[in-house]
PDB file of C-alpha atoms in Angstrom:
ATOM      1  CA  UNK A   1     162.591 115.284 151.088  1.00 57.00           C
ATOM      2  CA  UNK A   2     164.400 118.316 149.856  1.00 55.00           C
ATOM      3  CA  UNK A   3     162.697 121.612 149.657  1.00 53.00           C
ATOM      4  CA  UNK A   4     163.287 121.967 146.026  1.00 53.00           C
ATOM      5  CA  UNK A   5     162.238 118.253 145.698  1.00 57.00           C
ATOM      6  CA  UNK A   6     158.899 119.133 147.768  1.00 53.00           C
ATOM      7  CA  UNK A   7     158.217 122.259 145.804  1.00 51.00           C
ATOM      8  CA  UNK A   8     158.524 120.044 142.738  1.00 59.00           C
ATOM      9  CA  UNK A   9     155.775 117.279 143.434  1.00 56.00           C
ATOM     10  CA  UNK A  10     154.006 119.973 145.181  1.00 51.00           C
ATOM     11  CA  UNK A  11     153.954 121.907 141.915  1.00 51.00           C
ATOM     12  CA  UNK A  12     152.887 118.671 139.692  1.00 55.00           C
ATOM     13  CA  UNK A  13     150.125 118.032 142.405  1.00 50.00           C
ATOM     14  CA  UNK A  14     148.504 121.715 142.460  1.00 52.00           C
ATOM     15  CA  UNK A  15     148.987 121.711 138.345  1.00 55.00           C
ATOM     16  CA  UNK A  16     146.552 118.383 137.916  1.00 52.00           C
ATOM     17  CA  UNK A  17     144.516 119.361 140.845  1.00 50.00           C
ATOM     18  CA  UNK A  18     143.679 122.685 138.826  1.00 50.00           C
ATOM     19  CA  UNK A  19     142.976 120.087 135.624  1.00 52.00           C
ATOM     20  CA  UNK A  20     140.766 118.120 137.605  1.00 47.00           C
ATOM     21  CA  UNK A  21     139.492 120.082 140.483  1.00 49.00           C
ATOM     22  CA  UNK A  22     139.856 123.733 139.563  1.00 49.00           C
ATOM     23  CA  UNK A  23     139.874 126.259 142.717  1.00 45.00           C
ATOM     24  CA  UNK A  24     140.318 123.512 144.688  1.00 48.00           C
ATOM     25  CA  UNK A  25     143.809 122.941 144.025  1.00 51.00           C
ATOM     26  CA  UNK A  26     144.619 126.597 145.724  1.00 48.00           C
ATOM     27  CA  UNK A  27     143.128 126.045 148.689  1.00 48.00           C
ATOM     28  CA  UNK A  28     145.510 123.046 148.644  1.00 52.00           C
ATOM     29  CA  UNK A  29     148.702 124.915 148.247  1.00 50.00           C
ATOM     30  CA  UNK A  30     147.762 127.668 150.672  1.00 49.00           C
ATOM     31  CA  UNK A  31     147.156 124.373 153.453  1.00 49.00           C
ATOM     32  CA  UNK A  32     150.530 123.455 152.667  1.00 53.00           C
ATOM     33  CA  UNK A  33     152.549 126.529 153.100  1.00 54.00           C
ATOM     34  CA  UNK A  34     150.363 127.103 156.259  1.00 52.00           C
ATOM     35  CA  UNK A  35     151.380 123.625 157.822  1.00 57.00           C
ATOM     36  CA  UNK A  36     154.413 122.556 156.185  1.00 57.00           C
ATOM     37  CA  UNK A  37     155.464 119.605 158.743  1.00 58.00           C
ATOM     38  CA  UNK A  38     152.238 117.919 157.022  1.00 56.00           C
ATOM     39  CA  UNK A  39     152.745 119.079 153.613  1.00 55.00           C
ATOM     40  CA  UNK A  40     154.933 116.271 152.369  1.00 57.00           C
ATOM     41  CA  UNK A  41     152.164 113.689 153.661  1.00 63.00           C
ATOM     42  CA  UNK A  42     149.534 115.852 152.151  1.00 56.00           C
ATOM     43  CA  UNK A  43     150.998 115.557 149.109  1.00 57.00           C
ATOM     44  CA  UNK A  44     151.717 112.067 148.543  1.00 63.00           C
ATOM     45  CA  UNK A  45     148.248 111.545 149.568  1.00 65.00           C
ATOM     46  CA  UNK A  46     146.735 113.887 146.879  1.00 56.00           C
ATOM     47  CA  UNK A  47     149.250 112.336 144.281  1.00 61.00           C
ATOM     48  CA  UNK A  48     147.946 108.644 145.046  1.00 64.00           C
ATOM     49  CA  UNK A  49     144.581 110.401 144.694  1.00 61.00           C
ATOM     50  CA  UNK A  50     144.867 112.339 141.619  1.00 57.00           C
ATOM     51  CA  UNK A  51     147.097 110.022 139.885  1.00 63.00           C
ATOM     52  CA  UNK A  52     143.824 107.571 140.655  1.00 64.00           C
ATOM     53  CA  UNK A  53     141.530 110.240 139.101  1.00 56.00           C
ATOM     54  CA  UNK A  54     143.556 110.949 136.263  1.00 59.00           C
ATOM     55  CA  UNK A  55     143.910 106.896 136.026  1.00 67.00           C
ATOM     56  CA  UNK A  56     139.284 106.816 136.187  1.00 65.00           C
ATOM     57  CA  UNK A  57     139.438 109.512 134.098  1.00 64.00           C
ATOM     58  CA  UNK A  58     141.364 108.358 130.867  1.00 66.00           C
ATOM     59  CA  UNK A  59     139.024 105.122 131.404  1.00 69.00           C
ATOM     60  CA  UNK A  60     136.162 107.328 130.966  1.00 57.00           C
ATOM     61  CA  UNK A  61     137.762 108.570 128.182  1.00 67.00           C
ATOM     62  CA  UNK A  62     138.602 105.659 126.864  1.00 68.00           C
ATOM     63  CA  UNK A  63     135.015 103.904 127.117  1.00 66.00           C
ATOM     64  CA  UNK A  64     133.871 107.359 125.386  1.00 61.00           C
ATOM     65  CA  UNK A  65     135.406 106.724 122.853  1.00 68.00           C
ATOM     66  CA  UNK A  66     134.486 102.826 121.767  1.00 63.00           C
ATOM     67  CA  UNK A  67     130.694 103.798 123.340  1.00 54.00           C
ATOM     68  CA  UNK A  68     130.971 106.651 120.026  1.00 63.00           C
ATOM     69  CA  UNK A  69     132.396 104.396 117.790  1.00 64.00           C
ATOM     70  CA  UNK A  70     129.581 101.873 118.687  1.00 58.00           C
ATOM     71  CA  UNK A  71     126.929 104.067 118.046  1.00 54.00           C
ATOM     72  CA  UNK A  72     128.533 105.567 114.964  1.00 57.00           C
ATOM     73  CA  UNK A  73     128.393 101.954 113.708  1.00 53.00           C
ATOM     74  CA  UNK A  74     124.912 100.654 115.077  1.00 45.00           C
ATOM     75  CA  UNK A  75     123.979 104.023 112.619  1.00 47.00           C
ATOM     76  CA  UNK A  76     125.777 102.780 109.755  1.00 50.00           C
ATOM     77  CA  UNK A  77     124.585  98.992 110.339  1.00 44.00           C
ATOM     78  CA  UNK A  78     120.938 100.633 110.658  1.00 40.00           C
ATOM     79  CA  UNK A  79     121.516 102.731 107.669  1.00 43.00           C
ATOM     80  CA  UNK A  80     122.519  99.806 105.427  1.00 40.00           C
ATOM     81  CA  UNK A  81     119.179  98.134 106.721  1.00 35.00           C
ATOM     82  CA  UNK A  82     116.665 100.528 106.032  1.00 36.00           C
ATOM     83  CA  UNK A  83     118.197 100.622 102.436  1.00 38.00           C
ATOM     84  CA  UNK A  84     118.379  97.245 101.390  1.00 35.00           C
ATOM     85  CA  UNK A  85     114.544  96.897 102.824  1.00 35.00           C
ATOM     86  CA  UNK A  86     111.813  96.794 100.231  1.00 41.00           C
ATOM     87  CA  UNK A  87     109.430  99.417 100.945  1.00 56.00           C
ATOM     88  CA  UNK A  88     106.206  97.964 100.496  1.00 71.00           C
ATOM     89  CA  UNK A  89     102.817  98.056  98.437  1.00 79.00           C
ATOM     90  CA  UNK A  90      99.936  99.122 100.304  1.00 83.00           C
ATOM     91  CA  UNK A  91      96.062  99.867  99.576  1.00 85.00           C
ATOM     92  CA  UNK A  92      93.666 102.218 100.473  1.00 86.00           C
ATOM     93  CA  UNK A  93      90.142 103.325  99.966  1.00 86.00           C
ATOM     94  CA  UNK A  94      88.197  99.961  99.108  1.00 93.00           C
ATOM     95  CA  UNK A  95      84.478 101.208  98.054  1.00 96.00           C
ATOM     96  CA  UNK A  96      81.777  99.182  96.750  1.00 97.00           C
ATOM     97  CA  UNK A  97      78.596 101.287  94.731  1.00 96.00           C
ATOM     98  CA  UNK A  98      75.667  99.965  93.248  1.00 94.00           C
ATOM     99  CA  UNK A  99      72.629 100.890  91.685  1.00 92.00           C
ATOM    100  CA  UNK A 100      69.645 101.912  93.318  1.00 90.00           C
ATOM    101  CA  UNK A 101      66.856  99.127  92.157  1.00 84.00           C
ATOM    102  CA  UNK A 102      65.503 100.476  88.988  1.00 82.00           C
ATOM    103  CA  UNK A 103      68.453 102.641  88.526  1.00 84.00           C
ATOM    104  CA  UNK A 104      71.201 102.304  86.030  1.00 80.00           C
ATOM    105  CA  UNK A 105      72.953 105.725  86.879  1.00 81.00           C
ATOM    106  CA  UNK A 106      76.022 103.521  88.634  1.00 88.00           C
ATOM    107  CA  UNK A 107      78.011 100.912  87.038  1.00 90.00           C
ATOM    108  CA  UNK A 108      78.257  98.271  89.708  1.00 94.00           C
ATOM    109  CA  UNK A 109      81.471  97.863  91.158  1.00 96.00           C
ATOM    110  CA  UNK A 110      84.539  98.470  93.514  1.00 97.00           C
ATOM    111  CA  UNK A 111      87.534 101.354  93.522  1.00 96.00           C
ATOM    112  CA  UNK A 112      90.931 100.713  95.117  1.00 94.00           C
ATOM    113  CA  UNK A 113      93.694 102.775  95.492  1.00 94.00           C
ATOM    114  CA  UNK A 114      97.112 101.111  95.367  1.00 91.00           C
ATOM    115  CA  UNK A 115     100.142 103.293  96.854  1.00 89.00           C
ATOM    116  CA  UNK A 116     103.891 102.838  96.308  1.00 87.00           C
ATOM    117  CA  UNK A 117     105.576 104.133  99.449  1.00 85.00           C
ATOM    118  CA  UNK A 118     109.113 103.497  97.760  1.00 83.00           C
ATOM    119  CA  UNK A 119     111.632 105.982  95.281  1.00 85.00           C
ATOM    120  CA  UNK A 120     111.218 103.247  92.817  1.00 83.00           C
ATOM    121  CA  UNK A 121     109.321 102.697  90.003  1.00 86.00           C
ATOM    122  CA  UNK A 122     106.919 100.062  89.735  1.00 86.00           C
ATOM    123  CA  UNK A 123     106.970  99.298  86.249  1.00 86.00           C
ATOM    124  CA  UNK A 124     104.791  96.232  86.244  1.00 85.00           C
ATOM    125  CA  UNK A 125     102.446  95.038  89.298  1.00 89.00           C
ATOM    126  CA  UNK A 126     100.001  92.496  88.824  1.00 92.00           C
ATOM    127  CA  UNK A 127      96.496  92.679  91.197  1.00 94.00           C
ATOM    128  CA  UNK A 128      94.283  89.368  91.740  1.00 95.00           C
ATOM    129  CA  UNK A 129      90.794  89.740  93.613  1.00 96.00           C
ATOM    130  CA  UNK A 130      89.653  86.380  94.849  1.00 95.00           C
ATOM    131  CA  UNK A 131      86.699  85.109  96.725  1.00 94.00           C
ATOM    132  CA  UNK A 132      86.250  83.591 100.415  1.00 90.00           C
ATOM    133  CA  UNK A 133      86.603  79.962  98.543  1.00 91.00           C
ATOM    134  CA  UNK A 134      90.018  81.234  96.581  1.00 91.00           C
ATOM    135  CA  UNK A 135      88.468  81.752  92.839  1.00 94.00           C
ATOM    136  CA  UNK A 136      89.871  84.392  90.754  1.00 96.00           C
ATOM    137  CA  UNK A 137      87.193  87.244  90.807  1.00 96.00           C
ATOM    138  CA  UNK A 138      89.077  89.693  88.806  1.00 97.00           C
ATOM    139  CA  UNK A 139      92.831  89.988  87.651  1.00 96.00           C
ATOM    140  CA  UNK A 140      95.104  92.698  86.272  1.00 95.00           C
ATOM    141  CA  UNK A 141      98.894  92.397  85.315  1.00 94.00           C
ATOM    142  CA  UNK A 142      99.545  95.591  83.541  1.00 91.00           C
ATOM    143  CA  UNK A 143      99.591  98.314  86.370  1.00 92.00           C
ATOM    144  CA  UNK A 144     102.399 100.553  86.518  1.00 91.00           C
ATOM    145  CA  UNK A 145     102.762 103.341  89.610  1.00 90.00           C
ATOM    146  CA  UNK A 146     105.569 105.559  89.640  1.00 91.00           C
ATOM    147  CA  UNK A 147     107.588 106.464  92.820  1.00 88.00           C
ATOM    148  CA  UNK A 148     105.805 107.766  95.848  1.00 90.00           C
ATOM    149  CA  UNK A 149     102.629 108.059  94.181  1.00 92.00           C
ATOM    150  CA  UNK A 150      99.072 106.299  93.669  1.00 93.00           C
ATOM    151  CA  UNK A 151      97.492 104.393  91.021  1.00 93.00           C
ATOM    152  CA  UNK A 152      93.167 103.484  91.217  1.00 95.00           C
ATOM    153  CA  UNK A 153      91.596 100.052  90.093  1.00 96.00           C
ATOM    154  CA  UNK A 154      88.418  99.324  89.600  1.00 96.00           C
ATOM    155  CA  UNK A 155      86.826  96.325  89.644  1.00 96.00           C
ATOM    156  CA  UNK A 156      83.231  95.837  87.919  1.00 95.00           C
ATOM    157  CA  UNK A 157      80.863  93.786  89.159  1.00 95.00           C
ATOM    158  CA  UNK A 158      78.469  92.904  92.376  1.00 94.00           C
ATOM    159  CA  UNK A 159      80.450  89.792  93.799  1.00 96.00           C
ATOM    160  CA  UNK A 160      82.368  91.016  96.938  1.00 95.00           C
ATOM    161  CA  UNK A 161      86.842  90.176  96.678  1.00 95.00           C
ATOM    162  CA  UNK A 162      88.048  88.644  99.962  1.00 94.00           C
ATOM    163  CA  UNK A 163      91.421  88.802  99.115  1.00 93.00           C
ATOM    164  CA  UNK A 164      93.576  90.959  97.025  1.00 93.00           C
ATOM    165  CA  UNK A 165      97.160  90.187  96.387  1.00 93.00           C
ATOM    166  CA  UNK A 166      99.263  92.726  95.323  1.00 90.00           C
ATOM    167  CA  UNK A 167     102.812  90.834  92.954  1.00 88.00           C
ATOM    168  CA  UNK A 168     105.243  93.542  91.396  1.00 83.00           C
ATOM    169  CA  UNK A 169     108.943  93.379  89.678  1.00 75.00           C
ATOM    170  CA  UNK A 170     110.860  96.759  91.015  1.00 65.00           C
ATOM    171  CA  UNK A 171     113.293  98.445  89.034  1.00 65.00           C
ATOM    172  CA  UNK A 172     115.782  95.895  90.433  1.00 72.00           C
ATOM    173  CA  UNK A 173     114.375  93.129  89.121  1.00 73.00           C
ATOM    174  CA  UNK A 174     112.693  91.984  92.703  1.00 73.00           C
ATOM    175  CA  UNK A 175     110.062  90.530  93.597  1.00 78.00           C
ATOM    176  CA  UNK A 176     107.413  92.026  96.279  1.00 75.00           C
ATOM    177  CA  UNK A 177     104.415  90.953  97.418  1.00 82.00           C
ATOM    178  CA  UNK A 178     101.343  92.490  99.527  1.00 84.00           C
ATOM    179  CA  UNK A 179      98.039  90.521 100.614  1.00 90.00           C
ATOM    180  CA  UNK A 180      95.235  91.602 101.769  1.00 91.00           C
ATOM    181  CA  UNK A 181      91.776  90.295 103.726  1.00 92.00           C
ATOM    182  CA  UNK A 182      88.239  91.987 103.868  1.00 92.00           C
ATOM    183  CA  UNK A 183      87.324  91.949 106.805  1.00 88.00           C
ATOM    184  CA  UNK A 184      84.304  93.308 106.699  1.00 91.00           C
ATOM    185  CA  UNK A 185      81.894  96.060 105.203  1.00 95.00           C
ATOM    186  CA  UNK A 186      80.424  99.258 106.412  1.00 96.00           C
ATOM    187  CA  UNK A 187      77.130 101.106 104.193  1.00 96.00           C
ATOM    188  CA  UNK A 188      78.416 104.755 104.296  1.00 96.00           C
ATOM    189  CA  UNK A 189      76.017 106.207 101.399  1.00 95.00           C
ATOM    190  CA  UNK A 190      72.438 105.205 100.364  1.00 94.00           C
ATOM    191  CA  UNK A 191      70.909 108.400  98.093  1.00 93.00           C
ATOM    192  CA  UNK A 192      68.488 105.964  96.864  1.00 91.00           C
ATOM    193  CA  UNK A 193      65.154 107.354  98.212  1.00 90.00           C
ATOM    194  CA  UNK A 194      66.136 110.682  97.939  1.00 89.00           C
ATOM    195  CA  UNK A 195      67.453 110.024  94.105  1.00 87.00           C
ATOM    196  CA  UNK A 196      65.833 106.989  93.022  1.00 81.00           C
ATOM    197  CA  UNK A 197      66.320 107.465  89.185  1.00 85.00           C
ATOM    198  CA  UNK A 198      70.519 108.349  89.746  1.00 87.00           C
ATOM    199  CA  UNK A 199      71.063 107.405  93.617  1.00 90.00           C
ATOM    200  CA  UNK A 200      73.366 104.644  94.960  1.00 93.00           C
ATOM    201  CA  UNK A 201      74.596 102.873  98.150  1.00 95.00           C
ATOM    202  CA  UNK A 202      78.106 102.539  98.530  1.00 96.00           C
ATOM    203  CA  UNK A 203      79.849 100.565 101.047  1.00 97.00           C
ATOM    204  CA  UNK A 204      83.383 101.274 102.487  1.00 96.00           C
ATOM    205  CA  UNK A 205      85.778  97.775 103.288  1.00 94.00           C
ATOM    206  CA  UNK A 206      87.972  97.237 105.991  1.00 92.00           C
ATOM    207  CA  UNK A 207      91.038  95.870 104.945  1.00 89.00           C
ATOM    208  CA  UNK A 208      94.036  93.655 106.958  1.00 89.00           C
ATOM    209  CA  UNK A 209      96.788  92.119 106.206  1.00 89.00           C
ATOM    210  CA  UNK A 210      96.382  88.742 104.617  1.00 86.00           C
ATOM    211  CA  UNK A 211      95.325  85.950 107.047  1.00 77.00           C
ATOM    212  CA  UNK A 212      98.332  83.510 106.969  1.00 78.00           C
ATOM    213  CA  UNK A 213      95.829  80.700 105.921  1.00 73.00           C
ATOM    214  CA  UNK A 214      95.884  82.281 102.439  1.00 79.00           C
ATOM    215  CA  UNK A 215      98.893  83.402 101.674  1.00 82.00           C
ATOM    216  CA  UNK A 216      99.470  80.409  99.362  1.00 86.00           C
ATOM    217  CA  UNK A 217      96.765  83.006  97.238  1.00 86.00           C
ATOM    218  CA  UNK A 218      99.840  85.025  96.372  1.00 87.00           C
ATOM    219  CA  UNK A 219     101.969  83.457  95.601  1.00 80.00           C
TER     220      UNK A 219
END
């Protein structure tokens, strides 16, 4: 090998070794100039190596670059999910009250809360309450909640609902549904010894999603 020739690859070899290794690079030229009758086996040696690094390195690059564009899509894909989902109807706050005996401060009955969780209006969602055998206890077609916000129901009467289903047409013309079981009932308020004339027991419900044996309720 000529010395210009050496100097050369020795140059290309010390200019990627400072791209990939840094200070390492140096310490390889200073070898070589110290021990030249090894230098030209050095250096093919360190180009086989770097040109292998560079070689791993463009891969890495390279799988970078599609692992980006993956993820760049999965966000896009997810995106586009979230926003063609329906955000639901859900319900809150089922209370029963009743009259002391002897009282008539309290009209019998129960309070719901129904929330819309999406941006859309609701302009028309119609509530059924049924009973554990499926009759209609109590049905309303005209509610109306706006976006993100809450609308109350009340429902008169002593019977207990066992299922509420919740219909509505959104904005878009689509059709969503909620159902909901009663569980059971907890007493959290009895005034009536203390305030016999104007006291009342009220009872809080616990509310799940509707068993699948009725879903046929709502639909």
């Amino acid at each position: 090998m000529s010395e210009r020739s050496f100097w050369s690859r020795s140059y290309k070899v010390i200019e990627k070794g400072a791209n990939i290794f840094g200070f390492l690079s140096a310490l390889i030229w200073i070898w070589a100039l110290v021990f030249p009758g090894k230098a030209v086996s050095v250096l093919e040696s360190y180009e086989a190596r770097f040109s292998g690094v560079e070689q791993s390195i463009a891969q890495v690059e390279d799988n970078t670059n599609a692992l980006l564009r993956q993820t760049d899509g999965i966000k896009d894909d997810t995106a586009a999910l979230v926003a063609a989902l329906p955000s639901g109807i859900s319900m809150s706050g089922l209370v029963q009250n009743q009259n002391c005996p002897g009282s008539n401060s309290v009209t019998d009955g129960f309070s719901l809360w129904l929330n819309n969780e999406g941006r859309q209006v609701i302009p028309q969602l119609t509530l059924t309450a049924f009973t554990e055998r499926g009759t209609v206890l109590y049905q309303d077609t005209q509610l109306f909640i706006n976006a993100e916000d809450t609308t109350a129901v009340d429902i008169p009467g002593t019977v207990r609902p066992v299922h509420i289903c919740l219909n509505a047409i959104d904005a878009q013309g689509q059709d969503r549904m909620s159902g909901f079981t009663i569980m059971r009932w907890r007493k959290t308020h009895d005034s009536c010894v203390a305030n016999g004339r104007y006291g009342y027991v009220s009872h809080d419900g616990n509310a799940l999603p509707i068993a699948e044996a009725a879903t046929a309720l709502c639909q």
